[in-house]
Amino acid sequence: MMKYLRLIPLLLLGAMLAACNTAKRLYEAQQYDQVIQRVAPEVCKGKLNAKDINYLAASYHKANQADHERIQALKATGQPDVWPEIYQRYCSMKGRNEALKCFPNKVKKGMNYVKLDLGDDMMAARNKAEGYLVAKSGQMLSSGSKSDAEEAGKYIEQLRHTNRENAQLLDLQKKRTLFLAERVEFGFSSDYTLPEGFVDAVFGFDAGELPAGIDGVHVMKNPKHPFASVVVKNVAVSPTRLDEVSFKENSGGKTVEVSDHSQNKSVAVSGFVNYFDTDGKRIGTVPFEVKSAFKNDYTTIKGDREACSAETLNRLDTKPVPVPTDESMLIDAAKKLNDLIAAELRK
């Protein structure tokens, strides 16, 4: 019995908090978006409380009016750094508009709800916001100052909130992480058994391939704080193929049979590279596919050499050669993967 008595004060406290969180109190505190968040779902469910709807309507129009006035004031400054805020305010206006979209028509009409067409304005604002944030982040990361690199994180995070698909976002995040990292650790994993030396070839960077300040990489099976982790998901090795085309040539009553041969073999390695920030949070994934291809063409003849055309005679210098092993071609593919990663590091 005492256990349930102890619950009574908690229940009373919950009821008091709920009462304090009414639409009226939120409206009086000018928490307009909270009014919309509280009341709109109830209206969409068909629970029509006239007083709450009045507070919601007033909140909706006041919040949008405040955003509109702020947007106009920011635009009037002509400064490039205002666009992230302008875009976020357009997003807020759109969010409110979407929250009320499910209202019954009579409620919409009563509160003068009009579907906002913000598409073009939002797109223009987002493009300008992204342009500013990319330029500002890049400028701070190029200063050579660690404090600037730390500060750049704020602008990069704004860019992520503005557009997670921005083409420059991951490169900026990687550049900042590399600049601030005390050491660069790579992880590596594969679903396939790879030849000895494959991993060394993947991470065998030359000094000039790494960004300034990075003297090498540390490859670990399960690094605690990796900068990146290479994951090989598929390895495809084609069988050696020998193609042959034969034809005859005639000259001065003489005949020769010419055979053009082609030796072919290929290897493809695919997977992805996961990149992480200094806190170990994954910031992006980049897929890869690297190929190593072997092809050798040579020509043989049967018959009178004097019947060969000049072109065929030139090709007779070519000879068959030993086909590379699977292991050697996989190592070659690993070196190409190294080139890809080096290019990623230099971005």
mmCIF file of C-alpha atoms in Angstrom:
data_model
loop_
_atom_site.group_PDB
_atom_site.id
_atom_site.type_symbol
_atom_site.label_atom_id
_atom_site.label_comp_id
_atom_site.label_asym_id
_atom_site.label_seq_id
_atom_site.Cartn_x
_atom_site.Cartn_y
_atom_site.Cartn_z
ATOM 1 C CA MET A 1 0.000 0.000 0.000
ATOM 2 C CA MET A 2 2.841 2.377 0.881
ATOM 3 C CA LYS A 3 4.360 1.765 -2.568
ATOM 4 C CA TYR A 4 1.256 3.186 -4.256
ATOM 5 C CA LEU A 5 1.036 6.098 -1.815
ATOM 6 C CA ARG A 6 4.538 7.121 -2.845
ATOM 7 C CA LEU A 7 3.346 7.365 -6.449
ATOM 8 C CA ILE A 8 0.643 9.941 -5.658
ATOM 9 C CA PRO A 9 3.002 12.966 -5.354
ATOM 10 C CA LEU A 10 4.659 11.998 -8.623
ATOM 11 C CA LEU A 11 1.318 11.755 -10.385
ATOM 12 C CA LEU A 12 0.250 15.118 -8.977
ATOM 13 C CA LEU A 13 3.533 16.669 -10.142
ATOM 14 C CA GLY A 14 2.955 15.267 -13.633
ATOM 15 C CA ALA A 15 -0.546 16.710 -13.710
ATOM 16 C CA MET A 16 0.748 20.117 -12.586
ATOM 17 C CA LEU A 17 3.437 20.126 -15.271
ATOM 18 C CA ALA A 18 0.892 19.198 -17.920
ATOM 19 C CA ALA A 19 -1.363 22.019 -16.769
ATOM 20 C CA CYS A 20 1.526 24.466 -17.023
ATOM 21 C CA ASN A 21 2.172 23.311 -20.549
ATOM 22 C CA THR A 22 -1.210 24.361 -21.940
ATOM 23 C CA ALA A 23 -1.526 26.116 -25.279
ATOM 24 C CA LYS A 24 -2.502 29.322 -23.470
ATOM 25 C CA ARG A 25 0.592 29.368 -21.276
ATOM 26 C CA LEU A 26 2.884 28.518 -24.172
ATOM 27 C CA TYR A 27 1.282 31.245 -26.273
ATOM 28 C CA GLU A 28 1.669 33.826 -23.507
ATOM 29 C CA ALA A 29 5.342 32.819 -23.229
ATOM 30 C CA GLN A 30 5.647 33.419 -27.004
ATOM 31 C CA GLN A 31 6.579 29.774 -27.532
ATOM 32 C CA TYR A 32 4.651 29.742 -30.781
ATOM 33 C CA ASP A 33 6.224 26.687 -32.358
ATOM 34 C CA GLN A 34 5.607 24.692 -29.176
ATOM 35 C CA VAL A 35 1.938 25.663 -29.365
ATOM 36 C CA ILE A 36 1.815 24.271 -32.912
ATOM 37 C CA GLN A 37 3.675 21.108 -31.905
ATOM 38 C CA ARG A 38 1.257 20.541 -29.017
ATOM 39 C CA VAL A 39 -2.063 21.359 -30.673
ATOM 40 C CA ALA A 40 -1.628 20.429 -34.359
ATOM 41 C CA PRO A 41 -1.494 16.611 -33.848
ATOM 42 C CA GLU A 42 -4.715 16.764 -31.809
ATOM 43 C CA VAL A 43 -6.504 18.739 -34.519
ATOM 44 C CA CYS A 44 -5.303 16.274 -37.158
ATOM 45 C CA LYS A 45 -6.875 13.489 -35.069
ATOM 46 C CA GLY A 46 -10.193 15.354 -35.117
ATOM 47 C CA LYS A 47 -10.022 16.698 -31.549
ATOM 48 C CA LEU A 48 -11.269 20.226 -32.109
ATOM 49 C CA ASN A 49 -10.831 22.479 -29.065
ATOM 50 C CA ALA A 50 -11.852 25.975 -30.127
ATOM 51 C CA LYS A 51 -9.631 27.798 -27.617
ATOM 52 C CA ASP A 52 -6.563 25.759 -28.477
ATOM 53 C CA ILE A 53 -7.191 26.247 -32.196
ATOM 54 C CA ASN A 54 -7.374 30.005 -31.660
ATOM 55 C CA TYR A 55 -4.026 29.959 -29.868
ATOM 56 C CA LEU A 56 -2.587 27.780 -32.630
ATOM 57 C CA ALA A 57 -3.858 30.088 -35.370
ATOM 58 C CA ALA A 58 -2.405 33.147 -33.670
ATOM 59 C CA SER A 59 0.886 31.331 -33.041
ATOM 60 C CA TYR A 60 1.086 30.201 -36.652
ATOM 61 C CA HIS A 61 0.629 33.664 -38.103
ATOM 62 C CA LYS A 62 2.855 35.422 -35.555
ATOM 63 C CA ALA A 63 5.723 32.950 -35.997
ATOM 64 C CA ASN A 64 5.550 33.169 -39.778
ATOM 65 C CA GLN A 65 5.329 36.951 -39.674
ATOM 66 C CA ALA A 66 8.376 37.134 -37.409
ATOM 67 C CA ASP A 67 10.348 34.861 -39.718
ATOM 68 C CA HIS A 68 9.269 36.820 -42.785
ATOM 69 C CA GLU A 69 10.349 40.135 -41.250
ATOM 70 C CA ARG A 70 13.653 38.668 -40.103
ATOM 71 C CA ILE A 71 14.319 37.237 -43.584
ATOM 72 C CA GLN A 72 13.686 40.609 -45.200
ATOM 73 C CA ALA A 73 15.963 42.355 -42.702
ATOM 74 C CA LEU A 74 18.758 39.827 -43.280
ATOM 75 C CA LYS A 75 18.483 40.101 -47.054
ATOM 76 C CA ALA A 76 18.714 43.887 -46.803
ATOM 77 C CA THR A 77 22.198 43.637 -45.247
ATOM 78 C CA GLY A 78 23.617 42.144 -48.442
ATOM 79 C CA GLN A 79 26.049 40.048 -46.387
ATOM 80 C CA PRO A 80 26.831 36.450 -47.463
ATOM 81 C CA ASP A 81 26.829 35.106 -43.900
ATOM 82 C CA VAL A 82 23.081 35.701 -43.482
ATOM 83 C CA TRP A 83 21.981 32.926 -45.832
ATOM 84 C CA PRO A 84 22.239 29.964 -43.429
ATOM 85 C CA GLU A 85 19.797 31.694 -41.070
ATOM 86 C CA ILE A 86 17.531 32.730 -43.948
ATOM 87 C CA TYR A 87 17.358 29.138 -45.145
ATOM 88 C CA GLN A 88 16.607 27.791 -41.667
ATOM 89 C CA ARG A 89 13.789 30.320 -41.247
ATOM 90 C CA TYR A 90 12.296 29.251 -44.574
ATOM 91 C CA CYS A 91 12.504 25.662 -43.300
ATOM 92 C CA SER A 92 10.626 26.675 -40.151
ATOM 93 C CA MET A 93 7.889 28.326 -42.179
ATOM 94 C CA LYS A 94 7.567 25.277 -44.379
ATOM 95 C CA GLY A 95 7.487 22.980 -41.338
ATOM 96 C CA ARG A 96 4.622 24.916 -39.772
ATOM 97 C CA ASN A 97 2.741 24.888 -43.049
ATOM 98 C CA GLU A 98 3.173 21.116 -43.347
ATOM 99 C CA ALA A 99 2.035 20.572 -39.752
ATOM 100 C CA LEU A 100 -1.332 22.181 -40.540
ATOM 101 C CA LYS A 101 -1.831 20.517 -43.921
ATOM 102 C CA CYS A 102 -3.966 17.723 -42.444
ATOM 103 C CA PHE A 103 -6.444 20.105 -40.768
ATOM 104 C CA PRO A 104 -10.118 19.898 -41.759
ATOM 105 C CA ASN A 105 -10.992 22.434 -44.427
ATOM 106 C CA LYS A 106 -13.324 24.336 -42.110
ATOM 107 C CA VAL A 107 -10.485 24.828 -39.618
ATOM 108 C CA LYS A 108 -8.094 25.938 -42.356
ATOM 109 C CA LYS A 109 -10.638 28.429 -43.637
ATOM 110 C CA GLY A 110 -11.349 29.766 -40.152
ATOM 111 C CA MET A 111 -7.689 30.455 -39.453
ATOM 112 C CA ASN A 112 -6.880 31.817 -42.944
ATOM 113 C CA TYR A 113 -4.497 28.974 -43.685
ATOM 114 C CA VAL A 114 -2.897 29.220 -47.126
ATOM 115 C CA LYS A 115 -0.522 26.647 -48.525
ATOM 116 C CA LEU A 116 2.841 28.376 -48.814
ATOM 117 C CA ASP A 117 4.803 28.047 -52.026
ATOM 118 C CA LEU A 118 8.363 28.420 -50.767
ATOM 119 C CA GLY A 119 10.110 26.031 -53.157
ATOM 120 C CA ASP A 120 12.035 28.540 -55.274
ATOM 121 C CA ASP A 121 12.901 30.804 -52.334
ATOM 122 C CA MET A 122 14.130 27.855 -50.271
ATOM 123 C CA MET A 123 16.227 26.470 -53.112
ATOM 124 C CA ALA A 124 17.887 29.829 -53.753
ATOM 125 C CA ALA A 125 18.527 30.356 -50.033
ATOM 126 C CA ARG A 126 19.935 26.857 -49.612
ATOM 127 C CA ASN A 127 22.316 27.265 -52.548
ATOM 128 C CA LYS A 128 23.623 30.555 -51.183
ATOM 129 C CA ALA A 129 23.878 29.155 -47.660
ATOM 130 C CA GLU A 130 25.851 26.162 -48.908
ATOM 131 C CA GLY A 131 28.144 28.386 -50.953
ATOM 132 C CA TYR A 132 28.915 30.559 -47.944
ATOM 133 C CA LEU A 133 29.432 27.626 -45.536
ATOM 134 C CA VAL A 134 31.710 25.732 -47.948
ATOM 135 C CA ALA A 135 33.823 28.837 -48.599
ATOM 136 C CA LYS A 136 34.018 29.783 -44.904
ATOM 137 C CA SER A 137 34.937 26.245 -43.811
ATOM 138 C CA GLY A 138 37.571 25.933 -46.542
ATOM 139 C CA GLN A 139 39.078 29.302 -45.638
ATOM 140 C CA MET A 140 39.418 28.374 -41.963
ATOM 141 C CA LEU A 141 40.853 24.937 -42.732
ATOM 142 C CA SER A 142 43.470 26.509 -44.994
ATOM 143 C CA SER A 143 44.738 28.993 -42.420
ATOM 144 C CA GLY A 144 47.085 26.496 -40.764
ATOM 145 C CA SER A 145 45.659 27.280 -37.339
ATOM 146 C CA LYS A 146 44.307 24.487 -35.117
ATOM 147 C CA SER A 147 41.925 26.920 -33.436
ATOM 148 C CA ASP A 148 40.541 27.845 -36.857
ATOM 149 C CA ALA A 149 40.182 24.150 -37.684
ATOM 150 C CA GLU A 150 38.243 23.656 -34.447
ATOM 151 C CA GLU A 151 36.031 26.641 -35.262
ATOM 152 C CA ALA A 152 35.460 25.331 -38.793
ATOM 153 C CA GLY A 153 33.557 22.449 -37.240
ATOM 154 C CA LYS A 154 30.705 24.834 -36.452
ATOM 155 C CA TYR A 155 30.318 25.830 -40.089
ATOM 156 C CA ILE A 156 30.700 22.258 -41.315
ATOM 157 C CA GLU A 157 27.930 21.172 -38.947
ATOM 158 C CA GLN A 158 25.716 23.968 -40.281
ATOM 159 C CA LEU A 159 26.456 22.727 -43.792
ATOM 160 C CA ARG A 160 25.436 19.197 -42.765
ATOM 161 C CA HIS A 161 22.132 20.496 -41.408
ATOM 162 C CA THR A 162 21.599 22.560 -44.545
ATOM 163 C CA ASN A 163 22.248 19.715 -46.992
ATOM 164 C CA ARG A 164 23.569 16.297 -45.984
ATOM 165 C CA GLU A 165 24.166 15.539 -49.667
ATOM 166 C CA ASN A 166 26.436 18.532 -50.317
ATOM 167 C CA ALA A 167 29.262 17.429 -52.601
ATOM 168 C CA GLN A 168 31.922 19.197 -50.489
ATOM 169 C CA LEU A 169 30.716 18.105 -47.062
ATOM 170 C CA LEU A 170 32.655 14.859 -46.633
ATOM 171 C CA ASP A 171 35.879 16.361 -48.017
ATOM 172 C CA LEU A 172 35.671 19.230 -45.524
ATOM 173 C CA GLN A 173 34.977 16.828 -42.658
ATOM 174 C CA LYS A 174 37.926 14.630 -43.659
ATOM 175 C CA LYS A 175 40.264 17.596 -44.029
ATOM 176 C CA ARG A 176 39.356 18.880 -40.569
ATOM 177 C CA THR A 177 39.759 15.439 -38.983
ATOM 178 C CA LEU A 178 43.179 14.948 -40.601
ATOM 179 C CA PHE A 179 44.331 18.384 -39.460
ATOM 180 C CA LEU A 180 43.304 17.799 -35.848
ATOM 181 C CA ALA A 181 44.301 14.130 -35.567
ATOM 182 C CA GLU A 182 47.361 13.284 -33.502
ATOM 183 C CA ARG A 183 47.837 10.120 -35.563
ATOM 184 C CA VAL A 184 46.080 8.642 -38.555
ATOM 185 C CA GLU A 185 44.766 5.121 -38.086
ATOM 186 C CA PHE A 186 43.227 2.931 -40.766
ATOM 187 C CA GLY A 187 41.229 -0.218 -40.312
ATOM 188 C CA PHE A 188 40.948 -2.982 -42.889
ATOM 189 C CA SER A 189 38.585 -5.910 -43.274
ATOM 190 C CA SER A 190 37.680 -8.319 -46.049
ATOM 191 C CA ASP A 191 35.172 -11.078 -46.667
ATOM 192 C CA TYR A 192 37.800 -12.749 -48.850
ATOM 193 C CA THR A 193 41.206 -14.295 -48.317
ATOM 194 C CA LEU A 194 43.626 -11.943 -50.023
ATOM 195 C CA PRO A 195 47.260 -12.573 -50.966
ATOM 196 C CA GLU A 196 50.098 -11.646 -48.666
ATOM 197 C CA GLY A 197 51.143 -8.078 -49.317
ATOM 198 C CA PHE A 198 47.674 -6.901 -50.375
ATOM 199 C CA VAL A 199 47.100 -4.740 -47.285
ATOM 200 C CA ASP A 200 50.639 -3.338 -47.445
ATOM 201 C CA ALA A 201 50.011 -2.353 -51.071
ATOM 202 C CA VAL A 202 46.721 -0.630 -50.166
ATOM 203 C CA PHE A 203 48.406 1.512 -47.518
ATOM 204 C CA GLY A 204 51.855 1.857 -49.061
ATOM 205 C CA PHE A 205 51.700 5.634 -49.470
ATOM 206 C CA ASP A 206 54.626 7.594 -50.806
ATOM 207 C CA ALA A 207 55.633 10.651 -48.792
ATOM 208 C CA GLY A 208 54.302 13.039 -51.426
ATOM 209 C CA GLU A 209 50.897 11.328 -51.501
ATOM 210 C CA LEU A 210 49.937 12.314 -47.956
ATOM 211 C CA PRO A 211 48.711 15.735 -46.802
ATOM 212 C CA ALA A 212 51.206 18.041 -45.116
ATOM 213 C CA GLY A 213 51.778 17.100 -41.490
ATOM 214 C CA ILE A 214 50.897 13.429 -41.961
ATOM 215 C CA ASP A 215 54.062 11.353 -41.784
ATOM 216 C CA GLY A 216 52.446 7.972 -42.264
ATOM 217 C CA VAL A 217 49.447 5.819 -41.494
ATOM 218 C CA HIS A 218 48.886 3.154 -38.883
ATOM 219 C CA VAL A 219 46.956 0.108 -40.073
ATOM 220 C CA MET A 220 45.171 -1.852 -37.362
ATOM 221 C CA LYS A 221 42.687 -4.716 -37.386
ATOM 222 C CA ASN A 222 40.226 -3.016 -35.027
ATOM 223 C CA PRO A 223 41.439 0.533 -34.393
ATOM 224 C CA LYS A 224 39.755 2.350 -31.517
ATOM 225 C CA HIS A 225 39.667 5.721 -33.253
ATOM 226 C CA PRO A 226 40.185 5.160 -36.983
ATOM 227 C CA PHE A 227 40.230 7.969 -39.472
ATOM 228 C CA ALA A 228 39.033 5.499 -42.086
ATOM 229 C CA SER A 229 38.301 1.817 -42.493
ATOM 230 C CA VAL A 230 38.634 -0.001 -45.805
ATOM 231 C CA VAL A 231 36.151 -2.824 -46.312
ATOM 232 C CA VAL A 232 36.554 -5.231 -49.238
ATOM 233 C CA LYS A 233 33.172 -6.752 -50.053
ATOM 234 C CA ASN A 234 33.736 -8.476 -53.381
ATOM 235 C CA VAL A 235 36.616 -9.954 -55.356
ATOM 236 C CA ALA A 236 36.018 -11.191 -58.912
ATOM 237 C CA VAL A 237 38.732 -12.973 -60.890
ATOM 238 C CA SER A 238 37.897 -13.867 -64.481
ATOM 239 C CA PRO A 239 39.283 -17.083 -66.015
ATOM 240 C CA THR A 240 42.008 -16.654 -68.591
ATOM 241 C CA ARG A 241 40.407 -16.311 -72.004
ATOM 242 C CA LEU A 242 42.099 -16.900 -75.355
ATOM 243 C CA ASP A 243 40.207 -15.465 -78.304
ATOM 244 C CA GLU A 244 41.177 -16.308 -81.871
ATOM 245 C CA VAL A 245 40.143 -15.024 -85.292
ATOM 246 C CA SER A 246 41.493 -16.662 -88.480
ATOM 247 C CA PHE A 247 41.378 -15.476 -92.075
ATOM 248 C CA LYS A 248 43.275 -15.947 -95.321
ATOM 249 C CA GLU A 249 45.392 -13.525 -97.305
ATOM 250 C CA ASN A 250 46.437 -13.905 -100.932
ATOM 251 C CA SER A 251 49.223 -12.258 -102.929
ATOM 252 C CA GLY A 252 50.859 -13.212 -106.246
ATOM 253 C CA GLY A 253 49.049 -16.546 -106.346
ATOM 254 C CA LYS A 254 50.278 -17.431 -102.874
ATOM 255 C CA THR A 255 48.028 -18.008 -99.819
ATOM 256 C CA VAL A 256 48.564 -17.767 -96.062
ATOM 257 C CA GLU A 257 46.256 -18.411 -93.113
ATOM 258 C CA VAL A 258 46.521 -15.653 -90.504
ATOM 259 C CA SER A 259 45.348 -16.108 -86.882
ATOM 260 C CA ASP A 260 44.982 -13.140 -84.519
ATOM 261 C CA HIS A 261 45.072 -14.249 -80.868
ATOM 262 C CA SER A 262 44.105 -12.302 -77.748
ATOM 263 C CA GLN A 263 44.992 -13.301 -74.175
ATOM 264 C CA ASN A 264 42.636 -11.757 -71.595
ATOM 265 C CA LYS A 265 42.234 -11.855 -67.825
ATOM 266 C CA SER A 266 40.853 -9.391 -65.291
ATOM 267 C CA VAL A 267 40.440 -8.867 -61.568
ATOM 268 C CA ALA A 268 37.943 -6.525 -59.866
ATOM 269 C CA VAL A 269 37.959 -5.596 -56.186
ATOM 270 C CA SER A 270 35.071 -3.587 -54.751
ATOM 271 C CA GLY A 271 33.906 -2.363 -51.381
ATOM 272 C CA PHE A 272 33.750 0.913 -49.501
ATOM 273 C CA VAL A 273 35.745 3.202 -47.247
ATOM 274 C CA ASN A 274 34.117 4.432 -44.043
ATOM 275 C CA TYR A 275 35.383 7.762 -42.714
ATOM 276 C CA PHE A 276 35.114 8.864 -39.075
ATOM 277 C CA ASP A 277 35.498 12.117 -37.146
ATOM 278 C CA THR A 278 37.747 12.634 -34.123
ATOM 279 C CA ASP A 279 34.979 11.313 -31.824
ATOM 280 C CA GLY A 280 34.687 8.052 -33.741
ATOM 281 C CA LYS A 281 31.394 9.004 -35.387
ATOM 282 C CA ARG A 282 31.052 7.859 -38.988
ATOM 283 C CA ILE A 283 30.814 10.882 -41.239
ATOM 284 C CA GLY A 284 30.581 9.247 -44.649
ATOM 285 C CA THR A 285 31.029 6.208 -46.853
ATOM 286 C CA VAL A 286 32.706 6.189 -50.255
ATOM 287 C CA PRO A 287 32.289 3.089 -52.472
ATOM 288 C CA PHE A 288 35.151 1.904 -54.650
ATOM 289 C CA GLU A 289 35.879 -0.554 -57.437
ATOM 290 C CA VAL A 290 39.394 -1.089 -58.750
ATOM 291 C CA LYS A 291 40.357 -3.328 -61.633
ATOM 292 C CA SER A 292 43.495 -4.934 -62.941
ATOM 293 C CA ALA A 293 43.305 -6.115 -66.543
ATOM 294 C CA PHE A 294 45.728 -8.147 -68.621
ATOM 295 C CA LYS A 295 45.481 -8.208 -72.410
ATOM 296 C CA ASN A 296 48.052 -9.397 -74.937
ATOM 297 C CA ASP A 297 47.494 -9.664 -78.698
ATOM 298 C CA TYR A 298 49.714 -11.651 -81.030
ATOM 299 C CA THR A 299 49.525 -13.085 -84.544
ATOM 300 C CA THR A 300 50.570 -16.411 -86.068
ATOM 301 C CA ILE A 301 50.512 -17.659 -89.662
ATOM 302 C CA LYS A 302 50.350 -20.946 -91.564
ATOM 303 C CA GLY A 303 51.477 -20.885 -95.160
ATOM 304 C CA ASP A 304 53.618 -18.705 -97.333
ATOM 305 C CA ARG A 305 54.908 -15.613 -95.511
ATOM 306 C CA GLU A 306 55.219 -13.766 -98.843
ATOM 307 C CA ALA A 307 51.398 -13.746 -99.083
ATOM 308 C CA CYS A 308 51.096 -11.655 -95.889
ATOM 309 C CA SER A 309 50.016 -8.036 -96.075
ATOM 310 C CA ALA A 310 52.314 -5.348 -94.631
ATOM 311 C CA GLU A 311 49.973 -4.984 -91.644
ATOM 312 C CA THR A 312 50.146 -8.698 -90.865
ATOM 313 C CA LEU A 313 53.907 -8.700 -91.161
ATOM 314 C CA ASN A 314 54.102 -5.928 -88.558
ATOM 315 C CA ARG A 315 51.959 -7.945 -86.154
ATOM 316 C CA LEU A 316 54.164 -11.035 -86.457
ATOM 317 C CA ASP A 317 56.622 -9.442 -84.022
ATOM 318 C CA THR A 318 54.116 -9.926 -81.193
ATOM 319 C CA LYS A 319 54.390 -13.083 -79.111
ATOM 320 C CA PRO A 320 52.332 -14.882 -76.446
ATOM 321 C CA VAL A 321 53.432 -14.090 -72.893
ATOM 322 C CA PRO A 322 52.815 -15.777 -69.517
ATOM 323 C CA VAL A 323 49.456 -14.798 -68.032
ATOM 324 C CA PRO A 324 49.835 -13.049 -64.643
ATOM 325 C CA THR A 325 48.796 -15.000 -61.548
ATOM 326 C CA ASP A 326 45.686 -14.142 -59.555
ATOM 327 C CA GLU A 327 47.898 -12.985 -56.698
ATOM 328 C CA SER A 328 49.945 -10.555 -58.811
ATOM 329 C CA MET A 329 46.829 -9.049 -60.361
ATOM 330 C CA LEU A 330 45.231 -8.616 -56.936
ATOM 331 C CA ILE A 331 48.339 -6.793 -55.725
ATOM 332 C CA ASP A 332 48.102 -4.549 -58.786
ATOM 333 C CA ALA A 333 44.454 -3.814 -57.898
ATOM 334 C CA ALA A 334 45.553 -3.016 -54.335
ATOM 335 C CA LYS A 335 48.009 -0.419 -55.662
ATOM 336 C CA LYS A 336 45.183 1.198 -57.623
ATOM 337 C CA LEU A 337 43.090 1.289 -54.470
ATOM 338 C CA ASN A 338 46.035 2.996 -52.778
ATOM 339 C CA ASP A 339 45.970 5.657 -55.508
ATOM 340 C CA LEU A 340 42.237 6.216 -54.920
ATOM 341 C CA ILE A 341 42.670 6.619 -51.174
ATOM 342 C CA ALA A 342 45.661 8.938 -51.654
ATOM 343 C CA ALA A 343 43.526 11.118 -53.937
ATOM 344 C CA GLU A 344 40.817 11.161 -51.265
ATOM 345 C CA LEU A 345 43.331 12.255 -48.636
ATOM 346 C CA ARG A 346 44.565 15.140 -50.782
ATOM 347 C CA LYS A 347 41.109 16.615 -51.416
#
